[in-house]
């Protein structure tokens, strides 16, 4: 049993440094050559104690991606899926993204980028801004509004 105890201590140290999804914990434990019963027991223990919580992790990651990277809903959904978070945790985190805030973030991103496309004709500038915002995960309606707002301040084709 000391093997499992050592693995548990090691897992707690790892969780102290970085959050992991329930799926990531199970993969990590599987790499430690534990049997399925021990994996479930230890994974269940850290979840029960609140060290692993897919809902909290989804919320934290969403906040980070929104604030630091100015990302939109679909880019955030992709990142959360990459972490193999529970689907209902992903759905809940995405539902908490305010749509007005999302539009405002897209406009901010477009305004920062608009001066660099101002030298192009309108169609080219629009295409470039559209690609930029789409890659950040903003839906097309939001992208169109953000481009309009940016072009009213930085008209292309100058």
PDB file of C-alpha atoms in Angstrom:
ATOM      1  CA  UNK A   1       0.000   0.000   0.000  1.00  0.00           C
ATOM      2  CA  UNK A   2       2.983   2.345   0.424  1.00  0.00           C
ATOM      3  CA  UNK A   3       3.253   2.564  -3.376  1.00  0.00           C
ATOM      4  CA  UNK A   4      -0.242   4.045  -3.602  1.00  0.00           C
ATOM      5  CA  UNK A   5       0.487   6.331  -0.627  1.00  0.00           C
ATOM      6  CA  UNK A   6       3.626   7.673  -2.351  1.00  0.00           C
ATOM      7  CA  UNK A   7       1.687   8.193  -5.579  1.00  0.00           C
ATOM      8  CA  UNK A   8      -1.050  10.015  -3.619  1.00  0.00           C
ATOM      9  CA  UNK A   9       1.511  12.343  -1.961  1.00  0.00           C
ATOM     10  CA  UNK A  10       3.081  12.994  -5.356  1.00  0.00           C
ATOM     11  CA  UNK A  11      -0.355  13.729  -6.855  1.00  0.00           C
ATOM     12  CA  UNK A  12      -1.134  16.214  -4.067  1.00  0.00           C
ATOM     13  CA  UNK A  13       2.171  18.010  -4.725  1.00  0.00           C
ATOM     14  CA  UNK A  14       1.361  18.141  -8.457  1.00  0.00           C
ATOM     15  CA  UNK A  15      -2.139  19.502  -7.773  1.00  0.00           C
ATOM     16  CA  UNK A  16      -0.591  22.097  -5.479  1.00  0.00           C
ATOM     17  CA  UNK A  17       1.363  23.439  -8.457  1.00  0.00           C
ATOM     18  CA  UNK A  18      -1.305  23.250 -11.166  1.00  0.00           C
ATOM     19  CA  UNK A  19      -4.966  22.380 -11.509  1.00  0.00           C
ATOM     20  CA  UNK A  20      -5.810  19.223 -13.405  1.00  0.00           C
ATOM     21  CA  UNK A  21      -9.080  17.947 -14.820  1.00  0.00           C
ATOM     22  CA  UNK A  22     -10.517  14.680 -13.476  1.00  0.00           C
ATOM     23  CA  UNK A  23      -9.514  13.067 -16.781  1.00  0.00           C
ATOM     24  CA  UNK A  24      -5.935  14.381 -16.527  1.00  0.00           C
ATOM     25  CA  UNK A  25      -5.659  13.006 -12.975  1.00  0.00           C
ATOM     26  CA  UNK A  26      -6.740   9.555 -14.154  1.00  0.00           C
ATOM     27  CA  UNK A  27      -4.230   9.635 -17.042  1.00  0.00           C
ATOM     28  CA  UNK A  28      -1.475  10.726 -14.646  1.00  0.00           C
ATOM     29  CA  UNK A  29      -2.370   7.914 -12.225  1.00  0.00           C
ATOM     30  CA  UNK A  30      -2.497   5.379 -15.069  1.00  0.00           C
ATOM     31  CA  UNK A  31       1.097   6.369 -15.942  1.00  0.00           C
ATOM     32  CA  UNK A  32       2.068   5.377 -12.378  1.00  0.00           C
ATOM     33  CA  UNK A  33       1.145   1.727 -13.091  1.00  0.00           C
ATOM     34  CA  UNK A  34      -1.689   1.578 -10.586  1.00  0.00           C
ATOM     35  CA  UNK A  35      -4.539  -0.847 -11.106  1.00  0.00           C
ATOM     36  CA  UNK A  36      -7.989   0.487 -12.073  1.00  0.00           C
ATOM     37  CA  UNK A  37      -9.304   0.113  -8.527  1.00  0.00           C
ATOM     38  CA  UNK A  38      -6.436   2.200  -7.051  1.00  0.00           C
ATOM     39  CA  UNK A  39      -6.792   4.802  -9.821  1.00  0.00           C
ATOM     40  CA  UNK A  40     -10.508   5.251  -9.127  1.00  0.00           C
ATOM     41  CA  UNK A  41      -9.938   5.303  -5.380  1.00  0.00           C
ATOM     42  CA  UNK A  42      -7.262   8.027  -5.526  1.00  0.00           C
ATOM     43  CA  UNK A  43      -9.056  10.046  -8.219  1.00  0.00           C
ATOM     44  CA  UNK A  44     -12.280   9.849  -6.205  1.00  0.00           C
ATOM     45  CA  UNK A  45     -10.441  10.927  -3.064  1.00  0.00           C
ATOM     46  CA  UNK A  46      -8.927  14.112  -4.596  1.00  0.00           C
ATOM     47  CA  UNK A  47     -12.284  14.978  -6.200  1.00  0.00           C
ATOM     48  CA  UNK A  48     -14.167  14.421  -2.932  1.00  0.00           C
ATOM     49  CA  UNK A  49     -11.667  16.618  -1.071  1.00  0.00           C
ATOM     50  CA  UNK A  50     -12.160  19.365  -3.669  1.00  0.00           C
ATOM     51  CA  UNK A  51      -8.597  19.280  -5.048  1.00  0.00           C
ATOM     52  CA  UNK A  52      -9.994  18.382  -8.472  1.00  0.00           C
ATOM     53  CA  UNK A  53     -13.117  20.112  -9.728  1.00  0.00           C
ATOM     54  CA  UNK A  54     -13.834  20.285 -13.469  1.00  0.00           C
ATOM     55  CA  UNK A  55     -16.439  23.032 -12.936  1.00  0.00           C
ATOM     56  CA  UNK A  56     -14.019  25.276 -11.053  1.00  0.00           C
ATOM     57  CA  UNK A  57     -11.229  24.568 -13.556  1.00  0.00           C
ATOM     58  CA  UNK A  58     -13.493  25.338 -16.542  1.00  0.00           C
ATOM     59  CA  UNK A  59     -14.515  28.618 -14.900  1.00  0.00           C
ATOM     60  CA  UNK A  60     -10.882  29.592 -14.141  1.00  0.00           C
ATOM     61  CA  UNK A  61      -9.636  28.720 -17.624  1.00  0.00           C
ATOM     62  CA  UNK A  62     -12.528  30.614 -19.214  1.00  0.00           C
ATOM     63  CA  UNK A  63     -11.746  33.699 -17.141  1.00  0.00           C
ATOM     64  CA  UNK A  64      -8.074  33.512 -18.057  1.00  0.00           C
ATOM     65  CA  UNK A  65      -8.757  33.065 -21.794  1.00  0.00           C
ATOM     66  CA  UNK A  66     -11.284  35.897 -21.787  1.00  0.00           C
ATOM     67  CA  UNK A  67      -9.174  38.395 -19.836  1.00  0.00           C
ATOM     68  CA  UNK A  68      -5.638  37.664 -20.936  1.00  0.00           C
ATOM     69  CA  UNK A  69      -6.145  36.506 -24.484  1.00  0.00           C
ATOM     70  CA  UNK A  70      -9.424  38.201 -25.377  1.00  0.00           C
ATOM     71  CA  UNK A  71     -10.753  34.967 -26.795  1.00  0.00           C
ATOM     72  CA  UNK A  72     -14.304  34.276 -27.906  1.00  0.00           C
ATOM     73  CA  UNK A  73     -16.643  31.441 -27.075  1.00  0.00           C
ATOM     74  CA  UNK A  74     -15.616  28.867 -29.705  1.00  0.00           C
ATOM     75  CA  UNK A  75     -11.864  29.253 -29.048  1.00  0.00           C
ATOM     76  CA  UNK A  76     -12.540  28.864 -25.326  1.00  0.00           C
ATOM     77  CA  UNK A  77     -14.714  25.776 -25.928  1.00  0.00           C
ATOM     78  CA  UNK A  78     -11.852  24.243 -27.920  1.00  0.00           C
ATOM     79  CA  UNK A  79      -9.334  24.903 -25.131  1.00  0.00           C
ATOM     80  CA  UNK A  80     -11.653  23.422 -22.493  1.00  0.00           C
ATOM     81  CA  UNK A  81     -12.223  20.317 -24.625  1.00  0.00           C
ATOM     82  CA  UNK A  82      -8.452  19.925 -25.025  1.00  0.00           C
ATOM     83  CA  UNK A  83      -8.263  19.607 -21.246  1.00  0.00           C
ATOM     84  CA  UNK A  84     -10.886  16.838 -21.399  1.00  0.00           C
ATOM     85  CA  UNK A  85     -13.149  18.603 -18.961  1.00  0.00           C
ATOM     86  CA  UNK A  86     -16.562  17.189 -18.224  1.00  0.00           C
ATOM     87  CA  UNK A  87     -18.991  18.471 -20.931  1.00  0.00           C
ATOM     88  CA  UNK A  88     -21.475  19.901 -18.435  1.00  0.00           C
ATOM     89  CA  UNK A  89     -18.621  21.873 -16.804  1.00  0.00           C
ATOM     90  CA  UNK A  90     -17.719  23.261 -20.254  1.00  0.00           C
ATOM     91  CA  UNK A  91     -21.357  24.126 -21.009  1.00  0.00           C
ATOM     92  CA  UNK A  92     -21.745  25.923 -17.679  1.00  0.00           C
ATOM     93  CA  UNK A  93     -18.530  27.938 -18.099  1.00  0.00           C
ATOM     94  CA  UNK A  94     -19.519  28.986 -21.634  1.00  0.00           C
ATOM     95  CA  UNK A  95     -23.022  29.939 -20.491  1.00  0.00           C
ATOM     96  CA  UNK A  96     -21.434  32.330 -17.991  1.00  0.00           C
ATOM     97  CA  UNK A  97     -19.706  34.328 -20.728  1.00  0.00           C
ATOM     98  CA  UNK A  98     -21.694  37.505 -21.086  1.00  0.00           C
ATOM     99  CA  UNK A  99     -22.556  38.154 -24.738  1.00  0.00           C
ATOM    100  CA  UNK A 100     -22.317  41.932 -24.406  1.00  0.00           C
ATOM    101  CA  UNK A 101     -18.871  41.501 -22.843  1.00  0.00           C
ATOM    102  CA  UNK A 102     -17.902  39.221 -25.705  1.00  0.00           C
ATOM    103  CA  UNK A 103     -18.884  41.889 -28.253  1.00  0.00           C
ATOM    104  CA  UNK A 104     -16.971  44.548 -26.300  1.00  0.00           C
ATOM    105  CA  UNK A 105     -13.860  42.338 -26.217  1.00  0.00           C
ATOM    106  CA  UNK A 106     -14.128  41.714 -29.966  1.00  0.00           C
ATOM    107  CA  UNK A 107     -14.451  45.465 -30.578  1.00  0.00           C
ATOM    108  CA  UNK A 108     -11.381  46.106 -28.379  1.00  0.00           C
ATOM    109  CA  UNK A 109      -9.403  43.504 -30.328  1.00  0.00           C
ATOM    110  CA  UNK A 110     -10.586  44.964 -33.665  1.00  0.00           C
ATOM    111  CA  UNK A 111      -9.701  48.514 -32.582  1.00  0.00           C
ATOM    112  CA  UNK A 112      -6.184  47.430 -31.599  1.00  0.00           C
ATOM    113  CA  UNK A 113      -5.711  45.653 -34.921  1.00  0.00           C
ATOM    114  CA  UNK A 114      -7.451  48.155 -37.244  1.00  0.00           C
ATOM    115  CA  UNK A 115      -4.541  50.638 -37.588  1.00  0.00           C
ATOM    116  CA  UNK A 116      -2.369  47.840 -39.025  1.00  0.00           C
ATOM    117  CA  UNK A 117      -4.890  47.118 -41.825  1.00  0.00           C
ATOM    118  CA  UNK A 118      -5.822  50.744 -42.526  1.00  0.00           C
ATOM    119  CA  UNK A 119      -3.455  50.951 -45.503  1.00  0.00           C
ATOM    120  CA  UNK A 120      -5.406  48.267 -47.394  1.00  0.00           C
ATOM    121  CA  UNK A 121      -8.561  48.713 -49.455  1.00  0.00           C
ATOM    122  CA  UNK A 122     -11.780  48.045 -47.551  1.00  0.00           C
ATOM    123  CA  UNK A 123     -12.275  44.454 -48.785  1.00  0.00           C
ATOM    124  CA  UNK A 124      -8.715  43.401 -47.894  1.00  0.00           C
ATOM    125  CA  UNK A 125      -8.789  45.175 -44.528  1.00  0.00           C
ATOM    126  CA  UNK A 126     -12.130  43.556 -43.742  1.00  0.00           C
ATOM    127  CA  UNK A 127     -10.882  40.101 -44.742  1.00  0.00           C
ATOM    128  CA  UNK A 128      -7.801  40.461 -42.548  1.00  0.00           C
ATOM    129  CA  UNK A 129      -9.724  41.702 -39.513  1.00  0.00           C
ATOM    130  CA  UNK A 130     -12.348  39.011 -40.036  1.00  0.00           C
ATOM    131  CA  UNK A 131      -9.672  36.297 -40.058  1.00  0.00           C
ATOM    132  CA  UNK A 132      -7.976  37.761 -36.993  1.00  0.00           C
ATOM    133  CA  UNK A 133     -11.204  37.831 -34.938  1.00  0.00           C
ATOM    134  CA  UNK A 134     -12.456  34.473 -36.209  1.00  0.00           C
ATOM    135  CA  UNK A 135      -9.223  32.772 -35.140  1.00  0.00           C
ATOM    136  CA  UNK A 136      -9.884  34.146 -31.654  1.00  0.00           C
ATOM    137  CA  UNK A 137     -13.182  32.311 -31.618  1.00  0.00           C
ATOM    138  CA  UNK A 138     -15.692  35.110 -32.097  1.00  0.00           C
ATOM    139  CA  UNK A 139     -18.943  34.237 -33.895  1.00  0.00           C
ATOM    140  CA  UNK A 140     -19.504  35.886 -37.285  1.00  0.00           C
ATOM    141  CA  UNK A 141     -22.240  38.292 -36.080  1.00  0.00           C
ATOM    142  CA  UNK A 142     -19.928  39.602 -33.361  1.00  0.00           C
ATOM    143  CA  UNK A 143     -17.044  39.811 -35.864  1.00  0.00           C
ATOM    144  CA  UNK A 144     -19.146  41.913 -38.278  1.00  0.00           C
ATOM    145  CA  UNK A 145     -20.180  44.362 -35.536  1.00  0.00           C
ATOM    146  CA  UNK A 146     -16.611  44.640 -34.242  1.00  0.00           C
ATOM    147  CA  UNK A 147     -15.274  45.366 -37.746  1.00  0.00           C
ATOM    148  CA  UNK A 148     -17.905  48.086 -38.279  1.00  0.00           C
ATOM    149  CA  UNK A 149     -16.968  49.693 -34.969  1.00  0.00           C
ATOM    150  CA  UNK A 150     -13.242  49.541 -35.787  1.00  0.00           C
ATOM    151  CA  UNK A 151     -13.726  50.956 -39.297  1.00  0.00           C
ATOM    152  CA  UNK A 152     -15.735  53.885 -37.969  1.00  0.00           C
ATOM    153  CA  UNK A 153     -12.637  54.866 -35.997  1.00  0.00           C
ATOM    154  CA  UNK A 154      -9.960  53.661 -38.427  1.00  0.00           C
ATOM    155  CA  UNK A 155     -11.429  53.750 -41.942  1.00  0.00           C
ATOM    156  CA  UNK A 156      -9.458  51.568 -44.374  1.00  0.00           C
ATOM    157  CA  UNK A 157      -8.143  52.636 -47.765  1.00  0.00           C
ATOM    158  CA  UNK A 158      -6.186  55.649 -46.630  1.00  0.00           C
TER     159      UNK A 158
END
